[in-house]
Amino acid sequence: MNITLPKMKNCSDCPIRYNAVCSKCDEAELSELEEIKYYRTYDAGQTIFFAGDDLEFVGSIVSGVASLTRTMPDGRVQMVGLLLPSDFMGRPNRTTIESDIVAETDVMLCCFRRRPFEKLIESTPHVGQRLLEMTLDELDAAREWMLVLGRKTAREKIASLLSMIAMRTASLQMRKPTEGTEFILPITREAMGNYLGLTIETVSRQMSALKKDGLISFDGKRQIIVPDLEALLAETGDDSDGGFLN
Amino acid sequence: MNITLPKMKNCSDCPIRYNAVCSKCDEAELSELEEIKYYRTYDAGQTIFFAGDDLEFVGSIVSGVASLTRTMPDGRVQMVGLLLPSDFMGRPNRTTIESDIVAETDVMLCCFRRRPFEKLIESTPHVGQRLLEMTLDELDAAREWMLVLGRKTAREKIASLLSMIAMRTASLQMRKPTEGTEFILPITREAMGNYLGLTIETVSRQMSALKKDGLISFDGKRQIIVPDLEALLAETGDDSDGGFLN
DNA sequence: CGGTCTCTTGAAATGTGTCAAAGGCCGTGG
DNA sequence: CCACGGCCTTTGACACATTTCAAGAGACCG
């Protein structure tokens, strides 16, 4: 899954300028950041960090999708986070990382070496405040996911994942999500299974079942068409349109 | 499950002074906090906030245990967080709360009305910095739990929960956890099930199985004795002593 | 056009849930 | 002091969803 990487020179051109950890920064703060930032790119499938690695840098996803996964000694894998453009990767004040971080698609990162970034948090409050907000949002998302993992059926899990991606895609495109939506699944069946705590066979079966019931259809393996998002949301087990639509 | 509530007048007597959101504050900052703080107590079983409630205050757990739970429309329940002494409850910059918060034991809170606290975060950086640290730790814990929920068997789930509580108890008592430990389970079987994504019957069966295998024994229903913590850890499916022991 | 990888589908195995009943603990009231 | 009722927990039998094991289909690439 190749995605053209944005070409940029400075922060004002940056596609995630108003969503990333730097979004609250004024011009002065931004130029401080600009001095220490650097870009890195990864190909789909490449591992950005291995669990246990020294966390030499932190940064923002500029484009692409990366996953955080934990692996048990016997090989069972659970995805514990999905990093999308503008999401922050790594954490200050921690020298090692405890999950693998893998580029699910081609990924471009805006990086800061960890130490200088930590100092920057102390000196420029807006970065710390924004990072707190983003971390709280991630915590909410993680908790939402705990409900999915702990209590939902396989069909509800798949519907939840597809709805989440559909909602996000629709909102990026500034469209009312009520009518039909289509999007490209940025992850493989295996990644879906690892995200949802299911085997790939179960993922496949439930995808087929949703298709048979007319809730989704495919265009190829990855392009998903959702003719009626509300109908799909009804399959998630959550409150109908649980606050998403309005 | 009753716990005697600490009697205090000011922050310097506070049992969580060096762990809570205020732990980085100097004297000046502390007296600012002191002016706006107030205490509240709840009986075991009482709900502190209902999902959807207006978040009028935030605060720290001074003593006791509270849980965060989400409930699906059909009644399925998943616990998404367990708040222990010094943990922070609520979040700044969010007007409503999306989980129920329930006192699992008698609970004492140190509260701040939300608005003044939000202002305080902007003015006293140490509070915000500490809150960021604590939130990042919670996020790590939530991710750890996603692995438990998504990929572990019932037996491994129970072993993970018991190990976690045993480790924490041992470290509070400043004891090497290697040899025997005993502790009081602060939660009911139902709460265990809700935490682990299991029914109470499965919890009960697995507890019995662990007992039959000599990994734990009971003294009453709630007092748990762990003769050999490493043996219990080996049942969690994680790396043997995964960084906990040292 | 053969090889590899991902995905789909089928049949059987199994772990956990569901339904049901009984046991233990504890406070209340006779 | 004992009996009663309520609540939490345990245990059993059976049902069922998901996993496991296995084979085949489809897509992509050299």
XYZ file of C-alpha atoms (C1' of nucleotides) in Angstrom:
552
model
C 0.000 0.000 0.000
C 1.928 2.967 -1.259
C 1.009 6.511 -0.454
C 2.730 9.506 -1.951
C 4.729 11.234 0.710
C 4.148 14.934 1.110
C 6.989 17.195 0.064
C 7.582 20.024 2.479
C 10.137 22.504 3.563
C 8.708 24.050 6.661
C 5.982 23.666 9.230
C 3.529 26.075 7.655
C 3.159 23.679 4.695
C 2.667 20.715 6.982
C -0.564 18.753 6.466
C -0.884 18.070 10.193
C 0.006 21.576 11.309
C -3.313 22.132 13.064
C -3.806 18.710 14.618
C -0.435 17.504 15.783
C 1.412 18.072 19.014
C 2.535 21.454 17.669
C -0.963 22.734 16.931
C -1.115 25.157 19.849
C 2.297 26.639 19.181
C 2.744 30.264 18.213
C 5.313 31.381 15.643
C 8.155 31.628 18.147
C 7.564 28.162 19.568
C 7.181 26.745 16.115
C 10.544 28.005 14.997
C 12.069 26.417 18.091
C 10.547 23.116 17.056
C 11.529 23.669 13.468
C 15.183 23.824 14.447
C 15.272 20.377 15.991
C 12.815 18.477 13.810
C 13.811 16.104 11.035
C 11.907 13.785 8.726
C 12.097 10.046 8.337
C 10.267 7.677 6.037
C 9.526 3.975 6.307
C 8.230 1.453 3.818
C 5.076 -0.525 4.490
C 5.959 -3.485 6.680
C 9.090 -1.962 8.173
C 9.445 -1.933 11.941
C 10.070 1.554 13.319
C 10.875 0.393 16.858
C 11.148 -3.044 18.397
C 9.781 -3.549 21.911
C 12.627 -2.980 24.328
C 14.508 -0.646 21.989
C 16.012 2.535 23.225
C 13.571 5.332 22.477
C 15.962 7.673 20.711
C 13.342 9.889 19.145
C 9.672 10.767 19.376
C 7.540 12.300 16.668
C 4.312 12.762 14.755
C 2.846 10.709 11.952
C 2.758 13.051 8.949
C 1.275 10.509 6.564
C 0.497 6.801 6.533
C -0.563 4.395 9.262
C 1.548 2.721 11.948
C 0.539 0.173 14.561
C 1.589 -0.524 18.107
C 1.619 -4.229 18.923
C 2.545 -6.480 21.823
C 3.696 -10.023 21.317
C 3.501 -12.824 23.881
C 6.374 -15.295 24.239
C 4.398 -17.968 22.378
C 3.685 -15.649 19.468
C 0.188 -14.397 20.150
C -0.075 -10.787 19.019
C -2.349 -7.958 20.084
C -2.446 -4.561 18.485
C -2.754 -1.936 21.192
C -2.864 1.217 19.149
C -3.244 2.514 15.632
C -1.325 5.664 14.792
C -2.855 7.876 12.117
C -1.658 11.156 10.644
C -1.133 13.767 13.380
C -0.899 11.103 16.109
C 2.109 11.262 18.358
C 4.566 8.397 18.639
C 6.710 7.679 21.680
C 6.609 9.167 25.122
C 8.742 11.634 26.975
C 10.488 10.575 30.183
C 10.690 6.918 29.268
C 13.916 5.529 27.898
C 12.600 2.364 26.273
C 9.517 1.389 24.372
C 7.363 -1.580 25.332
C 5.525 -2.276 22.071
C 6.648 -2.907 18.529
C 5.836 -0.002 16.221
C 5.307 -1.126 12.641
C 4.572 0.870 9.495
C 1.358 -0.648 8.115
C 1.597 1.536 5.013
C 4.425 3.767 3.836
C 4.906 6.233 6.646
C 6.423 9.659 7.002
C 7.414 10.891 10.440
C 8.300 14.288 11.809
C 10.869 13.437 14.470
C 12.508 15.050 17.457
C 15.338 13.524 19.396
C 13.869 12.577 22.730
C 16.082 14.577 25.066
C 15.764 17.945 23.376
C 12.028 17.351 23.081
C 11.753 16.678 26.805
C 13.490 19.950 27.541
C 11.185 21.677 25.125
C 8.140 20.436 27.017
C 9.404 22.122 30.133
C 10.110 25.401 28.383
C 7.159 25.699 26.003
C 3.931 24.916 27.864
C 1.816 24.733 24.729
C 3.533 21.572 23.582
C 2.976 19.874 26.921
C -0.633 21.001 27.082
C -1.374 19.727 23.620
C 0.381 16.453 24.350
C -1.746 16.059 27.470
C -4.909 16.583 25.446
C -3.796 14.094 22.835
C -2.811 11.537 25.446
C -6.175 11.872 27.173
C -7.890 11.296 23.838
C -5.791 8.221 23.229
C -6.684 6.953 26.669
C -10.364 7.379 25.841
C -9.831 5.485 22.601
C -7.969 2.705 24.422
C -10.848 2.362 26.870
C -13.372 2.275 24.083
C -11.293 -0.524 22.624
C -11.251 -2.428 25.890
C -15.030 -2.647 25.655
C -14.738 -3.942 22.100
C -12.140 -6.549 23.081
C -13.776 -7.655 26.303
C -17.462 -7.806 25.526
C -18.297 -7.657 21.850
C -19.013 -10.559 19.512
C -16.905 -11.096 16.394
C -19.540 -9.483 14.186
C -19.821 -6.477 16.491
C -16.039 -6.155 16.569
C -15.767 -6.040 12.798
C -18.676 -3.622 12.544
C -17.033 -1.411 15.169
C -13.734 -1.299 13.330
C -15.320 -0.588 9.956
C -17.581 2.076 11.448
C -14.662 3.750 13.127
C -12.704 3.963 9.910
C -15.776 5.011 7.941
C -16.595 7.784 10.406
C -13.072 9.056 10.379
C -12.833 8.986 6.616
C -16.131 10.807 6.260
C -15.106 13.485 8.708
C -11.774 14.010 6.941
C -13.714 14.496 3.720
C -16.078 16.892 5.493
C -19.043 14.860 4.381
C -22.204 13.948 6.208
C -21.568 10.314 7.017
C -25.252 9.469 6.946
C -25.396 8.395 3.354
C -22.998 6.022 1.608
C -19.304 6.072 2.308
C -16.412 4.232 0.820
C -12.841 3.934 1.928
C -9.715 1.887 1.568
C -8.960 -0.409 4.473
C -5.455 0.626 5.392
C -4.652 -2.709 7.050
C -4.554 -6.409 6.171
C -6.904 -9.060 7.498
C -4.169 -10.163 9.819
C -3.816 -6.664 11.254
C -7.590 -6.495 11.661
C -7.501 -9.754 13.588
C -4.664 -8.531 15.767
C -6.559 -5.347 16.457
C -9.805 -7.099 17.331
C -8.433 -10.118 19.170
C -9.675 -12.506 16.483
C -8.115 -15.007 14.074
C -7.916 -14.057 10.421
C -10.384 -16.819 9.590
C -13.002 -15.296 11.871
C -12.344 -11.844 10.423
C -12.805 -13.252 6.942
C -15.994 -15.090 7.815
C -17.554 -12.061 9.461
C -16.599 -9.822 6.559
C -18.330 -12.284 4.254
C -21.360 -12.372 6.514
C -21.649 -8.577 6.565
C -21.363 -8.582 2.801
C -24.026 -11.267 2.448
C -26.314 -9.169 4.657
C -25.793 -6.166 2.388
C -24.143 -4.028 5.043
C -20.921 -3.649 3.110
C -19.605 -4.526 -0.321
C -16.142 -4.850 -1.768
C -14.374 -3.395 -4.714
C -11.299 -5.572 -4.687
C -10.162 -6.810 -1.291
C -9.378 -3.495 0.304
C -11.862 -0.984 -1.026
C -14.945 -1.090 1.186
C -18.309 0.407 0.320
C -20.777 1.130 3.089
C -24.150 1.894 1.535
C -25.837 2.778 4.840
C -23.606 3.755 7.710
C -26.423 3.823 10.235
C -27.229 0.220 9.432
C -23.597 -0.698 10.032
C -23.543 1.255 13.281
C -26.566 -0.701 14.432
C -24.428 -3.842 14.194
C -21.771 -2.523 16.580
C -23.882 -3.182 19.665
C -23.444 0.428 20.765
C -26.195 2.939 21.186
C -27.511 3.741 17.739
C -25.291 6.514 16.419
C -23.722 6.804 19.899
C -22.991 10.496 19.770
C -21.057 10.220 16.513
C -23.712 11.563 14.233
C -25.327 14.890 14.791
C -15.485 -3.756 52.475
C -14.926 -0.846 54.854
C -11.707 1.063 55.113
C -11.058 3.691 57.723
C -10.857 7.050 56.055
C -7.785 9.134 56.800
C -8.341 12.245 58.877
C -6.421 15.251 57.624
C -6.322 18.959 57.694
C -3.774 19.927 55.108
C -1.761 18.588 52.224
C 1.409 17.880 54.140
C -0.437 15.157 56.099
C -1.848 13.665 52.920
C -1.044 9.981 52.342
C -0.772 10.496 48.594
C 1.234 13.723 48.768
C 4.174 12.273 46.860
C 2.329 10.261 44.230
C -0.711 12.249 43.232
C -1.170 14.948 40.640
C 0.260 17.448 43.145
C 3.500 15.551 43.746
C 5.726 17.909 41.767
C 4.297 21.053 43.316
C 6.389 23.361 45.437
C 5.015 25.066 48.550
C 3.582 28.011 46.671
C 1.755 25.855 44.151
C 0.527 23.589 46.891
C -1.084 26.393 48.794
C -2.823 27.464 45.607
C -4.232 23.971 45.303
C -5.040 23.860 48.978
C -7.337 26.839 48.594
C -9.601 25.204 46.085
C -9.525 21.566 47.187
C -12.265 19.878 49.180
C -12.909 16.321 50.339
C -15.727 13.965 49.535
C -16.427 10.437 50.688
C -18.487 7.657 49.142
C -19.719 4.348 50.508
C -18.845 1.096 48.804
C -21.236 0.556 45.921
C -22.123 4.197 45.433
C -21.818 5.685 41.966
C -19.604 8.764 41.878
C -20.485 9.735 38.311
C -22.879 8.256 35.792
C -21.787 8.103 32.155
C -23.035 11.243 30.464
C -23.017 13.303 33.664
C -21.662 16.763 33.718
C -18.093 16.563 34.975
C -18.360 19.159 37.706
C -15.188 18.206 39.520
C -11.984 16.250 39.079
C -9.795 14.843 41.821
C -7.504 12.241 43.322
C -8.322 9.009 45.089
C -7.031 9.473 48.649
C -8.119 6.059 49.861
C -10.177 3.129 48.588
C -10.778 1.731 45.132
C -13.048 3.022 42.367
C -13.796 1.557 38.975
C -14.519 2.989 35.565
C -17.044 0.955 33.613
C -18.853 1.141 30.309
C -22.234 -0.420 29.771
C -23.707 -1.471 26.452
C -27.405 -0.868 25.714
C -28.192 -4.539 26.308
C -26.460 -4.535 29.681
C -23.059 -6.001 28.934
C -20.490 -4.316 31.154
C -16.755 -3.810 30.760
C -14.529 -2.277 33.377
C -12.065 0.033 31.616
C -10.036 1.258 34.541
C -9.365 0.682 38.197
C -8.585 3.773 40.255
C -6.338 3.244 43.266
C -5.052 5.713 45.851
C -3.196 8.603 44.188
C -4.859 7.960 40.819
C -6.532 10.905 39.155
C -10.219 10.927 38.322
C -11.796 12.935 35.532
C -10.197 14.904 32.780
C -9.684 18.557 32.113
C -11.188 20.159 29.008
C -14.044 17.714 28.724
C -17.442 18.658 30.015
C -18.983 15.216 30.333
C -17.792 11.825 31.400
C -18.268 8.744 29.264
C -17.909 5.945 31.835
C -19.623 5.209 35.106
C -17.336 5.718 38.084
C -18.275 3.487 41.005
C -16.811 3.223 44.489
C -15.847 -0.450 44.859
C -14.896 0.113 48.493
C -15.436 3.134 50.709
C -13.644 5.927 48.922
C -12.234 9.284 49.898
C -11.573 11.863 47.199
C -9.608 15.081 47.115
C -11.620 17.195 44.688
C -11.214 20.350 42.644
C -13.993 22.005 40.718
C -13.157 21.439 37.094
C -12.959 25.004 35.823
C -10.601 26.378 38.465
C -8.464 23.282 38.044
C -8.233 23.826 34.297
C -7.051 27.369 34.899
C -4.546 26.072 37.387
C -3.044 23.743 34.804
C -2.310 26.705 32.581
C -0.737 28.711 35.365
C 1.204 26.067 37.303
C 3.148 23.878 34.852
C 4.065 21.270 37.457
C 0.484 20.113 37.762
C 0.141 19.710 34.011
C 3.462 17.916 33.725
C 2.607 15.475 36.462
C -0.820 14.893 34.974
C 0.813 14.119 31.630
C 3.094 11.568 33.265
C 0.206 9.945 35.076
C -1.921 9.869 31.938
C 0.893 8.241 29.970
C 1.225 5.600 32.676
C -2.495 4.958 32.550
C -2.296 4.623 28.808
C 0.436 2.009 29.206
C -1.724 0.161 31.705
C -4.725 0.313 29.381
C -2.636 -1.157 26.574
C -1.342 -3.899 28.790
C -4.973 -4.656 29.541
C -5.878 -4.764 25.864
C -3.456 -7.663 25.494
C -5.084 -9.411 28.434
C -8.583 -8.892 27.029
C -7.792 -9.677 23.434
C -5.459 -12.635 23.570
C -5.314 -14.350 26.925
C -7.237 -17.425 28.049
C -9.521 -17.279 31.080
C -6.873 -18.900 33.279
C -4.219 -16.458 32.107
C -6.578 -13.557 32.661
C -7.218 -14.539 36.274
C -3.529 -15.189 36.888
C -2.707 -11.774 35.403
C -5.167 -9.975 37.640
C -4.061 -11.777 40.784
C -0.385 -11.245 39.955
C -0.956 -7.576 39.359
C -2.634 -7.103 42.708
C -0.066 -9.282 44.462
C 2.847 -7.338 42.961
C 1.312 -4.038 43.903
C 0.533 -5.161 47.436
C 4.040 -6.501 47.914
C 5.602 -3.306 46.658
C 3.418 -1.199 48.960
C 4.638 -3.326 51.856
C 8.232 -2.921 50.649
C 8.669 -6.667 50.573
C 10.438 -8.852 48.056
C 7.539 -10.401 46.232
C 9.460 -13.554 45.453
C 8.274 -15.544 48.425
C 4.695 -15.924 49.621
C 2.303 -13.006 49.531
C -1.221 -12.595 50.739
C -3.722 -9.872 50.116
C -7.369 -9.019 50.221
C -9.113 -8.935 46.875
C -10.666 -5.493 46.835
C -13.337 -6.463 44.336
C -16.167 -8.988 43.967
C -16.234 -11.863 41.506
C -18.567 -9.825 39.383
C -16.107 -6.937 39.232
C -13.329 -9.391 38.369
C -15.427 -10.698 35.513
C -16.194 -7.216 34.294
C -12.537 -6.339 34.419
C -11.422 -9.450 32.562
C -14.240 -9.755 30.064
C -15.510 -13.005 31.607
C -18.693 -14.228 33.269
C -18.681 -14.734 37.034
C -19.058 -18.462 36.488
C -15.862 -18.625 34.485
C -14.069 -16.505 37.065
C -15.229 -18.843 39.787
C -14.234 -21.982 37.888
C -10.766 -20.656 37.123
C -10.234 -19.543 40.704
C -11.139 -23.074 41.794
C -8.794 -24.543 39.203
C -5.884 -22.366 40.360
C -6.631 -23.435 43.922
C -6.738 -27.107 42.969
C -3.363 -26.689 41.276
C -1.904 -25.222 44.455
C -1.158 -21.815 42.935
C -3.394 -19.936 45.334
C -5.411 -20.687 48.440
C -8.239 -18.878 50.170
C -8.853 -17.699 53.664
C -12.497 -16.827 53.412
C -13.690 -15.668 49.985
C -11.653 -12.518 49.705
C -8.325 -13.180 51.406
C -5.965 -14.720 48.861
C -2.711 -16.496 49.672
C -0.094 -16.865 46.965
C 2.559 -19.311 48.155
C 4.820 -18.871 45.148
C 4.394 -15.725 43.102
C 6.743 -16.834 40.353
C 4.630 -19.910 39.788
C 1.567 -17.698 39.463
C 3.394 -15.357 37.089
C 4.259 -18.345 34.930
C 0.504 -18.838 34.424
C -0.036 -15.353 33.025
C 1.424 -16.240 29.640
C 3.814 -13.289 29.865
C 7.573 -13.531 29.882
C 8.575 -15.138 33.150
C 8.833 -12.267 35.651
C 8.440 -9.824 32.734
C 10.489 -7.022 34.209
C 8.450 -6.937 37.416
C 10.898 -8.701 39.663
C 14.440 -7.549 40.090
C 2.953 -19.229 -16.137
C 4.542 -20.955 -11.855
C 5.306 -19.305 -7.089
C 4.069 -16.819 -3.196
C 1.087 -14.388 -0.410
C -3.394 -13.140 1.182
C -7.905 -14.287 1.605
C -11.946 -17.473 1.739
C -14.444 -21.536 2.986
C -15.352 -26.034 5.280
C -15.388 -29.444 9.106
C -14.160 -30.637 13.569
C -12.414 -29.390 18.213
C -12.641 -26.648 22.264
C -13.158 -22.866 25.554
C -16.360 -19.994 27.404
C -21.172 -18.706 27.972
C -25.848 -19.876 29.436
C -29.109 -21.897 32.341
C -30.100 -24.082 36.588
C -29.523 -25.577 41.250
C -27.283 -25.793 45.556
C -23.891 -24.275 49.176
C -21.889 -20.921 52.292
C -21.797 -16.555 54.760
C -23.982 -12.890 57.385
C -27.209 -9.761 59.312
C -31.942 -9.459 61.002
C -35.536 -10.727 63.853
C -38.027 -13.863 66.535
C -29.339 -18.563 70.548
C -31.242 -20.279 66.543
C -33.932 -19.753 62.263
C -34.749 -17.266 58.178
C -33.822 -14.779 53.995
C -30.750 -12.534 50.903
C -26.580 -12.259 48.542
C -22.465 -13.961 46.636
C -20.147 -17.939 45.120
C -19.547 -22.598 43.453
C -20.550 -26.485 40.543
C -22.818 -29.138 36.820
C -24.751 -30.015 32.180
C -25.389 -28.364 27.848
C -25.189 -24.916 23.984
C -22.731 -22.215 21.008
C -19.213 -18.958 19.166
C -14.745 -18.912 17.910
C -10.483 -21.354 17.097
C -7.934 -24.853 14.923
C -6.679 -27.549 11.148
C -6.924 -28.159 6.328
C -7.656 -27.208 1.589
C -8.562 -24.301 -2.183
C -9.298 -19.723 -4.686
C -7.700 -15.347 -6.155
C -4.301 -11.736 -6.883
C 0.259 -10.071 -7.793
C 5.014 -10.449 -9.594
C 9.005 -11.966 -11.486
